[in-house]
C-alpha positions as a printed Julia matrix, in Angstrom:
201×3 Matrix{Float64}:
  -4.46   25.76   -2.39
  -6.43   24.48    0.62
  -9.38   26.56    1.73
  -9.36   27.94    5.26
 -12.23   26.55    7.27
 -14.25   29.27    9.04
 -14.54   27.24   12.25
 -12.46   28.57   15.14
 -10.25   25.91   16.64
  -8.62   25.73   20.04
  -4.88   25.97   19.84
  -2.7    24.03   22.21
  -0.72   27.11   23.19
  -2.42   29.83   25.27
  -5.85   28.49   24.34
  -6.26   31.17   21.67
  -8.65   30.44   18.77
  -6.87   29.93   15.46
  -7.72   28.88   11.95
  -5.95   26.02   10.26
  -6.09   24.55    6.78
  -6.22   20.89    5.85
  -2.83   21.28    4.19
  -1.29   22.51    7.45
  -2.58   19.38    9.17
  -1.17   17.24    6.37
   2.2    19.02    6.6
   2.31   18.27   10.32
   1.4    14.64    9.59
   4.19   14.29    7.04
   6.7    15.81    9.44
   5.79   13.46   12.28
   5.6    10.45    9.95
   9.09   11.18    8.63
  10.43   11.14   12.19
   8.41    8.35   13.78
   7.24    6.16   10.9
   4.87    3.41   12.06
   4.94    4.83   15.6
   3.19    8.02   14.49
   0.2     8.91   16.67
  -2.65   11.34   16.17
  -1.72   12.91   19.51
   1.74   13.81   18.24
   0.31   15.15   14.98
  -2.14   17.31   16.93
   0.69   18.62   19.1
   2.76   19.47   16.02
  -0.19   21.19   14.32
  -1.2    22.91   17.58
  -4.79   21.69   17.41
  -6.82   19.07   19.23
  -7.12   15.48   18.0
 -10.84   16.13   17.63
 -10.09   18.88   15.13
  -8.05   16.48   13.02
 -10.78   13.87   12.94
 -13.4    16.42   11.96
 -11.4    16.85    8.75
 -10.19   13.25    8.28
 -12.51   10.55    9.57
  -9.82    7.92   10.25
  -6.06    7.74   10.73
  -5.76    5.71    7.53
  -7.56    8.47    5.59
  -5.3    11.08    7.18
  -2.08    9.21    6.35
  -3.2     8.4     2.82
  -3.96   12.06    2.16
  -0.66   13.17    3.67
   1.46   10.65    1.76
  -0.52   10.76   -1.51
  -1.0     7.01   -1.64
  -3.82    4.63   -0.77
  -3.44    1.23    0.83
  -5.52   -0.29   -1.94
  -2.88    0.77   -4.47
  -1.06   -2.52   -3.84
  -3.57   -4.09   -6.23
  -2.85   -1.8    -9.17
   0.28   -3.48  -10.61
  -1.48   -6.84  -10.78
  -4.73   -5.35  -12.05
  -2.72   -3.82  -14.91
  -1.52   -7.29  -15.91
  -4.95   -8.08  -17.32
  -4.28   -5.55  -20.1
  -0.99   -7.28  -20.96
  -2.43  -10.65  -21.99
  -0.85  -11.63  -25.31
   1.51   -8.64  -25.25
   5.26   -8.5   -24.68
   7.15  -11.18  -22.79
   5.34  -13.05  -20.01
   8.35  -13.05  -17.7
   8.95   -9.33  -18.3
   5.29   -8.55  -17.61
   5.38  -10.47  -14.34
   8.72   -9.0   -13.27
   7.55   -5.43  -13.89
   4.3    -6.02  -12.0
   6.15   -7.71   -9.14
   8.67   -4.88   -8.81
   5.94   -2.21   -8.85
   3.93   -4.17   -6.29
   6.87   -4.5    -3.89
   7.58   -0.77   -4.14
   3.98    0.16   -3.3
   3.72   -2.51   -0.59
   6.74   -1.06    1.2
   5.25    2.42    1.03
   1.79    1.54    2.34
   2.87   -0.86    5.09
   3.89    1.95    7.5
   0.56    3.69    6.88
  -1.42    0.74    8.17
   0.97    0.03   11.01
   0.87    3.68   12.1
  -2.91    3.82   11.82
  -3.28    0.76   14.05
  -0.37    1.54   16.38
  -1.41    0.89   19.95
  -4.8    -0.44   18.82
  -4.06   -3.95   17.64
  -1.35   -6.57   17.9
   1.32   -6.69   15.15
  -0.36   -9.82   13.79
  -3.71   -8.05   13.5
  -2.01   -5.01   11.99
  -0.54   -7.13    9.2
  -3.86   -8.93    8.72
  -5.57   -5.58    8.12
  -3.42   -4.96    5.04
  -3.67   -8.59    3.9
  -7.31   -8.04    2.98
  -5.99   -6.97   -0.42
  -3.97  -10.15   -0.97
  -6.97  -12.04   -2.3
  -7.58   -9.37   -4.93
  -3.93   -9.49   -6.01
  -4.1   -13.26   -6.37
  -7.27  -13.0    -8.42
  -5.72  -10.49  -10.84
  -2.63  -12.65  -11.36
  -4.83  -15.71  -11.86
  -6.83  -13.87  -14.52
  -3.62  -12.87  -16.29
  -2.13  -16.38  -16.22
  -5.41  -17.89  -17.36
  -5.54  -15.4   -20.23
  -1.99  -16.25  -21.3
  -2.83  -19.96  -21.04
  -5.78  -19.54  -23.37
  -3.54  -17.57  -25.73
  -1.16  -20.54  -25.8
   1.74  -18.56  -24.33
   1.99  -20.53  -21.06
   1.0   -23.99  -19.94
  -0.08  -23.85  -16.3
  -2.37  -26.69  -15.16
  -3.54  -24.77  -12.07
  -3.36  -20.99  -12.56
  -4.93  -20.38   -9.14
  -2.31  -22.36   -7.24
   0.52  -20.73   -9.21
  -0.89  -17.27   -8.49
  -1.23  -17.96   -4.75
   2.43  -18.98   -4.52
   3.57  -16.03   -6.64
   1.71  -13.33   -4.71
   2.39  -14.86   -1.3
   6.14  -14.96   -1.94
   6.21  -11.33   -3.06
   3.98  -10.25   -0.17
   6.6   -11.32    2.35
   9.71  -10.42    0.35
   8.57   -6.81   -0.03
   8.67   -6.29    3.75
  11.01   -8.9     5.2
  13.79   -8.53    2.61
  13.49   -4.95    1.27
  17.15   -4.71    0.25
  17.37   -8.16   -1.27
  17.23   -8.35   -5.11
  14.81  -11.27   -4.85
  11.98  -10.14   -7.13
  13.59  -11.21  -10.44
  14.75  -14.42   -8.75
  11.24  -15.24   -7.58
   9.82  -14.6   -11.04
  12.54  -16.69  -12.7
  12.07  -19.55  -10.25
   8.31  -19.64  -10.66
   8.48  -19.02  -14.4
   9.86  -22.53  -14.73
   6.34  -23.69  -13.96
   4.8   -21.61  -16.73
   5.65  -24.09  -19.45
   5.59  -22.44  -22.87
   6.47  -18.87  -21.84
   6.86  -16.37  -24.66
């Protein structure tokens, strides 16, 4: 249960001082986000919560932090499915491991995309908004490369250039997750690229 802060805050209505919890701010954020998605603004959240925008940012330093807290997900979570691959070296089926990681990645990517777009709405161009999230792409590529290299050393795949394969794999999924959300392309991408794995278990 969220603690009630002792600071008196100015309400929008009638200018009367009120007290508000962090959870009430998060509830307002979730409500606005459900209605407006990437077009969510801190002004609308403040109006819904009946507090000033300054009050919100005394509790949550940035819009990204606010949205992550409200939606119980962090933008950096897109890296987790591929980071987990490193523990799968030599285990199970290579194609199955990649397909599971790819599916989990696409699910998280779709969920965090609106957070970044909403956080940067009205601040940056769509291109710069996408670039802000793409900072994690390099990490994803590195994790996949480590996994493929590990499987190569284990003799389960034969990939001459693990880095190049990983770049193509992650880049394809990065776009598919957003541009074709209803298309069953993930298994197809894995199957197509798996042909370049050589001796796959």
